[in-house]
XYZ file of C-alpha atoms in Angstrom:
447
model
C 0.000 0.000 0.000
C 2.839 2.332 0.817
C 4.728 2.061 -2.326
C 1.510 2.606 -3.956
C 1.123 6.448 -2.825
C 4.696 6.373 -3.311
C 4.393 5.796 -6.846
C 0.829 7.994 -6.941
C -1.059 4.959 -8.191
C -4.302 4.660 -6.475
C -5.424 1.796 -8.849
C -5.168 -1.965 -6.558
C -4.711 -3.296 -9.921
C -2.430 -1.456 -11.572
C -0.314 -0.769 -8.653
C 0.154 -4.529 -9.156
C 1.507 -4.654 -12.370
C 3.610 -1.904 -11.825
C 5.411 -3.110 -8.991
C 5.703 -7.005 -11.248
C 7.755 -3.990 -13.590
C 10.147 -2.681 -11.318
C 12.844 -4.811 -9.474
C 13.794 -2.196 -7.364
C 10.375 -1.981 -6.154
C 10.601 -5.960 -5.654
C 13.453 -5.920 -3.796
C 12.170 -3.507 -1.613
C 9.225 -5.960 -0.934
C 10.918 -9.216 -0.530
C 9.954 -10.328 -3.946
C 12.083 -12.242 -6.425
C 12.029 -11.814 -10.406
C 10.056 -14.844 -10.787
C 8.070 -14.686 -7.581
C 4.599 -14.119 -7.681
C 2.456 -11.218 -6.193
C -0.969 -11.204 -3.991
C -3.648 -10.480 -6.060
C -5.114 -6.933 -6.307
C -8.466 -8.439 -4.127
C -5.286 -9.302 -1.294
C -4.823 -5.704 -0.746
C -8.623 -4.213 -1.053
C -8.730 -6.277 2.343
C -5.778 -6.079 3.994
C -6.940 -2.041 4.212
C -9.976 -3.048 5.435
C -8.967 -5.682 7.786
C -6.201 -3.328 9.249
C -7.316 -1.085 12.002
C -6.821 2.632 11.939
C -4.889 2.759 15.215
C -2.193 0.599 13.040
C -1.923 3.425 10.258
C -1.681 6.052 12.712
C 1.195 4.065 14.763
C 2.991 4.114 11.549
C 1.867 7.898 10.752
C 3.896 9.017 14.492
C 6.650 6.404 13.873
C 7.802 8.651 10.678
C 7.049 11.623 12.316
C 9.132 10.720 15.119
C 12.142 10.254 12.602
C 11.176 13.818 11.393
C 11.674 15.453 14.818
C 14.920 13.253 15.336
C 16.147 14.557 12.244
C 15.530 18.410 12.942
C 12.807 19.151 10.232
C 10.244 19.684 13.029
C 10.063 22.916 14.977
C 6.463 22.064 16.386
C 5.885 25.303 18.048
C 4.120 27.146 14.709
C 1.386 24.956 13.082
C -0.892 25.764 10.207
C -4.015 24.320 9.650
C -6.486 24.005 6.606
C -8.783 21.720 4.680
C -9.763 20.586 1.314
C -12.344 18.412 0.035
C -11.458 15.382 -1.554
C -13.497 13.339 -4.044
C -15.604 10.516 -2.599
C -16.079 7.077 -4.734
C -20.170 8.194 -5.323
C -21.711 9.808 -8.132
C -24.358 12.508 -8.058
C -26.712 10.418 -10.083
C -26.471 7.978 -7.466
C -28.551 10.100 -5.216
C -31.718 9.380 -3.343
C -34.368 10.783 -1.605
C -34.396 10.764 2.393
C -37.816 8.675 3.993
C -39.538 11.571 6.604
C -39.796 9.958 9.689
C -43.954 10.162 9.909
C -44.458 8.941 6.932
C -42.186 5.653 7.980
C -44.003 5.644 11.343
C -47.291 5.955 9.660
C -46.234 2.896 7.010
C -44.968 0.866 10.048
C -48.432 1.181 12.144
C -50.430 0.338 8.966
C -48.544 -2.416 8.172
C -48.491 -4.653 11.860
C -52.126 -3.817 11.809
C -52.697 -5.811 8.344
C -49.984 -8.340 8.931
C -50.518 -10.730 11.816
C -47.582 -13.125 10.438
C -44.382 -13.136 12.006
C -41.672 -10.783 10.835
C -38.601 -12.401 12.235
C -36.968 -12.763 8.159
C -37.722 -9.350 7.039
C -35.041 -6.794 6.864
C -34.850 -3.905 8.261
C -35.440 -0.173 6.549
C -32.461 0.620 4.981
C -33.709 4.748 4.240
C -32.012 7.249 5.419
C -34.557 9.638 7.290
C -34.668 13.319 7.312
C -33.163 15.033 10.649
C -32.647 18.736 9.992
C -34.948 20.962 11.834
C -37.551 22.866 10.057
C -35.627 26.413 10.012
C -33.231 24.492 7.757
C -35.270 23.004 5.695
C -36.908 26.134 4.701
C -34.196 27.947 2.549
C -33.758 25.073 1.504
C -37.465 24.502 -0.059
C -36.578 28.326 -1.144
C -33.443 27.705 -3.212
C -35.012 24.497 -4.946
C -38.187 26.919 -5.568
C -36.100 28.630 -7.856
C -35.047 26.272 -10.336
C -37.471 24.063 -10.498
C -38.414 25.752 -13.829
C -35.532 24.412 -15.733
C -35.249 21.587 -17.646
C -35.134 17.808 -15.903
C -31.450 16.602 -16.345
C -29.455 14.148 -14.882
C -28.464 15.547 -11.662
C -24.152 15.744 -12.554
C -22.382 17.913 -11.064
C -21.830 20.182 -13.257
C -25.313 20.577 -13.970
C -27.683 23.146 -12.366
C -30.018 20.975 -11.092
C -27.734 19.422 -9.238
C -28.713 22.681 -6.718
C -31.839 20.732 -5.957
C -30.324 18.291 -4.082
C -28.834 19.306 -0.310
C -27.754 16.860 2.357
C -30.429 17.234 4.437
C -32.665 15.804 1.795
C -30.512 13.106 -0.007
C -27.913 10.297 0.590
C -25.877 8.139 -1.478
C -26.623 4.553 -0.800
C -23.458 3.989 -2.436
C -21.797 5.512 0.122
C -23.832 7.239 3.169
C -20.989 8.841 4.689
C -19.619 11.095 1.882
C -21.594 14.444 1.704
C -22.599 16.818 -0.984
C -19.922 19.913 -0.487
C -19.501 22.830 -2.893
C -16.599 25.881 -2.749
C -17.263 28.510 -4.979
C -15.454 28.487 -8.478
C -15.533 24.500 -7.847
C -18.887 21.854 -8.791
C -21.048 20.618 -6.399
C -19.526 16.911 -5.814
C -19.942 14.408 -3.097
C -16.797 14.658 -0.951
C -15.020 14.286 1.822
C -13.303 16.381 4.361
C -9.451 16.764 4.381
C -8.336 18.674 7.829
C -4.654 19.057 7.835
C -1.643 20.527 10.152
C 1.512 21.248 8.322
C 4.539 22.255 10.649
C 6.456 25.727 8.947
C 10.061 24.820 9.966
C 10.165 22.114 6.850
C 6.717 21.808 5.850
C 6.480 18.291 7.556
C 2.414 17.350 8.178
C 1.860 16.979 11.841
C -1.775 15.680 11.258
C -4.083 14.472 8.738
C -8.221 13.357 9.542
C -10.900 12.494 7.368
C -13.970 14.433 8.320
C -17.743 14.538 6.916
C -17.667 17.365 4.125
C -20.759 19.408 5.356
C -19.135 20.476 8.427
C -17.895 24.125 8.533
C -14.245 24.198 9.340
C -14.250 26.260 12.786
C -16.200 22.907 13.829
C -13.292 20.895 13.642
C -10.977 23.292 14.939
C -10.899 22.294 19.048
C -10.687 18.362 17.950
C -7.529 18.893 15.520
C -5.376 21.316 18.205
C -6.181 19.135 20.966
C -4.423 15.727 18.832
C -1.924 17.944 17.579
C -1.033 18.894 21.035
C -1.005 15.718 22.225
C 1.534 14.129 19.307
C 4.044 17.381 20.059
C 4.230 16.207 23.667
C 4.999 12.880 22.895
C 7.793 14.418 20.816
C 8.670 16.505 23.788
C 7.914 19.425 21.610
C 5.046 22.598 22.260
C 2.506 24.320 20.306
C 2.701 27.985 20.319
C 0.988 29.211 17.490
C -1.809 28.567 15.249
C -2.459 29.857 11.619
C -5.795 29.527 9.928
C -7.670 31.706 7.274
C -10.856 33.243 8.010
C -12.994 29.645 7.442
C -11.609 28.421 11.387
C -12.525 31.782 12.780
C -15.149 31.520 15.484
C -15.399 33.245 19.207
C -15.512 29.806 20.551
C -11.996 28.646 19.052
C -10.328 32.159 20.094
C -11.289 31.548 23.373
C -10.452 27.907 23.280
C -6.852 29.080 22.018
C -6.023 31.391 24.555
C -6.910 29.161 27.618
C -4.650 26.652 26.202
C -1.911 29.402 25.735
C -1.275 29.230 22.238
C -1.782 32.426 19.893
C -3.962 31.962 17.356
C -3.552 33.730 14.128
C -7.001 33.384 12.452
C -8.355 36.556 11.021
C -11.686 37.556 11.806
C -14.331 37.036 8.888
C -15.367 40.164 6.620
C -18.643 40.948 8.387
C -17.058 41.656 11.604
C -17.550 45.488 13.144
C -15.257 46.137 16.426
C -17.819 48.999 16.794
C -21.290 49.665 15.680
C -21.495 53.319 14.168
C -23.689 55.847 16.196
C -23.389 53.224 19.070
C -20.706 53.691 21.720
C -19.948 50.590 24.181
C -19.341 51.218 27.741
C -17.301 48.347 28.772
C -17.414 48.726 33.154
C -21.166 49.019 32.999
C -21.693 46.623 29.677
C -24.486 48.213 27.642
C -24.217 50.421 24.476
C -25.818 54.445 24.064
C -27.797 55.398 21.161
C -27.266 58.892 19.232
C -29.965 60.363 21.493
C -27.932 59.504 24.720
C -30.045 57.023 26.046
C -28.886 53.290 26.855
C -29.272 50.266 25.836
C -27.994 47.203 28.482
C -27.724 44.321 28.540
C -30.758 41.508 28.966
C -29.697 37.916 28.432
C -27.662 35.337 26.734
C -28.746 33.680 23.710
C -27.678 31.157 20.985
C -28.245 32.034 16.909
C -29.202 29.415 14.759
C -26.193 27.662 14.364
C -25.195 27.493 18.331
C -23.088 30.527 18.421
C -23.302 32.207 22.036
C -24.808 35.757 21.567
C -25.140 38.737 24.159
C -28.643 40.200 23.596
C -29.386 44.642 24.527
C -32.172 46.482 24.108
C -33.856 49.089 24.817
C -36.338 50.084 27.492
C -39.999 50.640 25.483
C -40.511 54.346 27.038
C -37.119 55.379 25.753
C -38.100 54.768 21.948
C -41.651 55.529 22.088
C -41.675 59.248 21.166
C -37.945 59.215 20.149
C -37.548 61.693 16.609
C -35.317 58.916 15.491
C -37.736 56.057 15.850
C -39.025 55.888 12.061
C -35.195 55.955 10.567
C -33.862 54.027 13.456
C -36.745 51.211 14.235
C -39.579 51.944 11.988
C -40.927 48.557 12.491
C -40.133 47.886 16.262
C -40.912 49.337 19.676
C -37.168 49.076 20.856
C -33.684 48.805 19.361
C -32.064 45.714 19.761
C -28.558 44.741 18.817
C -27.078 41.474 19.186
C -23.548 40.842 19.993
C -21.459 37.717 20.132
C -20.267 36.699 23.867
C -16.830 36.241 22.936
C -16.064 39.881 21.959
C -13.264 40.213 23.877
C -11.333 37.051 22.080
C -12.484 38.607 18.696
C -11.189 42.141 19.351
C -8.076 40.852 20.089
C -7.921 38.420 16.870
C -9.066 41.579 14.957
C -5.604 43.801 16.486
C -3.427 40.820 15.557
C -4.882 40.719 12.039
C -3.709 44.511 11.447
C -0.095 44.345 13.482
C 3.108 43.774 11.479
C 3.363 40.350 12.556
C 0.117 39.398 11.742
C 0.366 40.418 8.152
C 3.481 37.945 8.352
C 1.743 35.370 9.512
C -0.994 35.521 7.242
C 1.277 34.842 4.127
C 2.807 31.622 5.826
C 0.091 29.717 5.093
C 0.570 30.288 1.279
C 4.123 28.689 1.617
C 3.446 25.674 3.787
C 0.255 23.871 4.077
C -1.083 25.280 0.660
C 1.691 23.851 -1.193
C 1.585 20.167 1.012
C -2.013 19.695 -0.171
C -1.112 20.361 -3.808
C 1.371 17.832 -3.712
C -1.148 15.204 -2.044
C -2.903 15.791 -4.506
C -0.996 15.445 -7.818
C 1.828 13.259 -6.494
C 0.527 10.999 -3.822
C -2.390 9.545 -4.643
C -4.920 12.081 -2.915
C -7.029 13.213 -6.118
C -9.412 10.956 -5.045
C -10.479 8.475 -2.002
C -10.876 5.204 -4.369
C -12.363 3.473 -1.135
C -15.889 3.219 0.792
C -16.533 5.349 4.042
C -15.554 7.473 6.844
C -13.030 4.963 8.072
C -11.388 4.099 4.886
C -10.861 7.630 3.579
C -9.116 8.184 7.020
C -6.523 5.859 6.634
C -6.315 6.954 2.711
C -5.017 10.606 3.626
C -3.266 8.977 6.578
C -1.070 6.664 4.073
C -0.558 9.759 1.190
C 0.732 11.831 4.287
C 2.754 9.005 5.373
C 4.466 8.520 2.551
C 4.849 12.580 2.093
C 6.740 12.745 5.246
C 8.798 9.661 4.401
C 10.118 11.361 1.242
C 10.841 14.473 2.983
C 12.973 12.496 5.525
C 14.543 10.400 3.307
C 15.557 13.703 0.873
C 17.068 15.573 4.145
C 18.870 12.364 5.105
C 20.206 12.164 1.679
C 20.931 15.888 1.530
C 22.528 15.767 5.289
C 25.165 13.075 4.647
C 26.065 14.613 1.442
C 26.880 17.722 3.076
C 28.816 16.320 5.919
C 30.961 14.571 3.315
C 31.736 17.499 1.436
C 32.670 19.093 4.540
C 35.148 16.114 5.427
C 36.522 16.484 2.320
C 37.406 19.646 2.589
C 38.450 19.714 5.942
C 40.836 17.091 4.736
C 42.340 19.273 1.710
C 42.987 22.322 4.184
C 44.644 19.941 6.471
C 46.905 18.746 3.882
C 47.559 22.328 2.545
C 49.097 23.013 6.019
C 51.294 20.296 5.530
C 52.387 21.213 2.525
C 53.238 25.103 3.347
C 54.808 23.833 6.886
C 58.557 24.697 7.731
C 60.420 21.222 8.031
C 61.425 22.381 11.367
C 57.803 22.591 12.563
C 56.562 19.521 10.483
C 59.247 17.341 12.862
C 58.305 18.952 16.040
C 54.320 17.925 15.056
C 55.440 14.157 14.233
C 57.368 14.147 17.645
């Protein structure tokens, strides 16, 4: 398997013939000329027999030789993610069951069927789960094109917008997800999260994730195991680059109680101050233009579980305000809403604009922008060839492996030819002080 994301051949069977082509490759396996090799089948299963705690053994093993070896600095890390082609088609689609209507089916059918049921297999539909808010723009979008003409549902095709994953599955394969970046089709996919060390550009952790999670979801669960794999190394995390798709109040604050900066700018539609609305931070509550205040009421959560800090206004305040038509037309207070971790993001938004942090902000370009290229053009990463969650984990887990291994090999390579070129010439300047010696002092040295 390794010498087959070595090679960037993601094929079982032609990874086969290739290595019955190459003796080095034979020799490397144990193999003689004449010998013959497994069968493509022999391999299929051995990655699905093998447990992922045995890929990942072999994942620290080479990363251990990295840190031995000095490419690994481990105390800047930069993070980001990809998606990655999933073995399922978009025609392969199919409807989620609601779960009334299978209730409903389930209740009319024991009441018509006395006979027992023991042989009869079970429901294999996936059922809908999203709650009705998100269903709704949804139902909105689909609205909209449901005018054009009925095509097969490709991904390049626009009615391939109908579809959404909280409405269809692939039976083919139920973990990959429907994930779209813009300039790029709508294709199932998976989820590539990735940490890429920025001494050498050495990965420090690869995971296979479902591809309609956001990536500030994933954040907490990727520092936490790269933490953990730096202190095995007897190494420590300092800093943390991102772009703007990990920023979230939640992972700022997560950051800093772990002590490691975090150098994630803040997304576009972020305001450190809302105009015509000073904040009083000692008595936490914001004045409007007409000097009157606005505190603070509760805590709340928006529709995708972000903490919020709710103000408003007291109802007498607004009532005969001279501002209230241009201000509120269509409410009896003002009411502004506020995430909870504004502290975490104002401090995120002053790194962004320092010197440093416009530094930081290019490293990404050099390091782990440039690792996932090469996954995917030279190690067999262009596509996960194999069924589910589990198997696309140890997929990225082997291309990374063998990405590391290269590295290591190179610098080893590169190390011992420098050291001999250094010995040599060490040796030449000793011998040109033999040469220019007086005899005199050329006796006294051999005495």
């Amino acid at each position: 398997m390794l010498t087959g994301y070595l090679e960037n051949i993601t094929s079982d069977r032609k990874l086969v013939e290739h290595c019955a082509m190459r003796m080095d490759i034979l020799y490397f396996l144990g193999y003689d000329i004449d010998q013959e090799l497994p069968w493509h089948s022999t391999i299929s299963l051995s990655r699905q027999l093998y447990s992922i705690s045995l890929f990942e053994t072999l994942f620290n093993k080479v990363f251990s030789l990295c840190v031995v070896a000095g490419l690994v600095s481990g105390h800047t890390q930069a993070i980001d993610s990809a998606p990655v082609k999933a073995n399922a088609s978009m025609e392969s689609l199919a409807l989620k069951v609601p779960v009334e209507s299978v209730g409903s089916y389930l209740k009319k059918a024991d009441s018509e069927n006395s006979e027992d049921k023991r042989n009869n297999k079970p429901i294999k539909e996936q059922h809908i789960t999203a709650p009705e808010h998100q269903l709704k723009p949804v139902e909105r979008l689909q609205q909209k094109i449901r005018n054009s003409e009925v095509k097969p549902m490709g991904a390049s095709n626009k009615q391939a917008q109908l579809v959404s994953n909280k409405t269809h599955y692939t039976p083919h394969d139920p973990h990959a997800r429907i994930s779209v970046k813009p300039g790029k089709a709508r294709k199932l996919n998976y989820h590539c999260s990735m940490a890429v060390d920025t001494a050498q550009g050495i990965i420090s952790h690869v995971q296979a994730d479902f591809a309609d999670g956001r990536d500030s979801q994933y954040l907490p669960g990727l520092t936490n195991k790269i933490q953990h794999r730096l202190q095995k190394n007897e190494l420590m995390l300092e800093n943390l680059l991102a772009d703007t798709g990990y920023s979230n109040g939640f992972n700022y604050h997560f950051l800093a109680q772990r002590n490691i900066t975090a150098w994630i700018p803040v997304f576009g539609r972020y305001k450190p101050e809302i105009e015509g609305f000073p904040y009083d931070k000692e008595k936490d509550q914001y004045t409007c233009t007409m000097g009157k205040s606005i505190p603070f009421k509760r805590f709340n959560k928006s529709q995708d579980g972000s903490l919020l800090k709710n103000y408003w206004s007291a109802h007498k305040d607004c009532k005969n305000c001279p501002l209230k038509t241009d201000c509120i037309p269509n409410s009896n207070s003002k009411k502004i809403n506020r995430s909870a971790y504004g502290e975490e993001y104002q401090r995120a938004y002053s790194q962004q604009h320092s010197k440093r942090g416009k530094q930081m902000k290019r490293l990404p370009q050099s390091t782990v922008e440039p690792v996932f290229g090469s996954l995917v053009h030279y190690y067999g990463l262009n596509k996960i060839g194999v069924i589910g969650k589990p198997g696309a984990h140890k997929v990225m887990l082997m291309s990374a492996i063998a990405f590391n291994l290269k590295k290591y090999m190179k610098f080893r390579v590169r190390k011992a030819s420098d050291n001999l070129f250094k010995y040599v010439q060490k040796v030449k300047s000793h011998q040109y002080k033999l040469d220019n010696a007086p005899d005199q002092a050329f006796v006294i040295s051999l005495n």
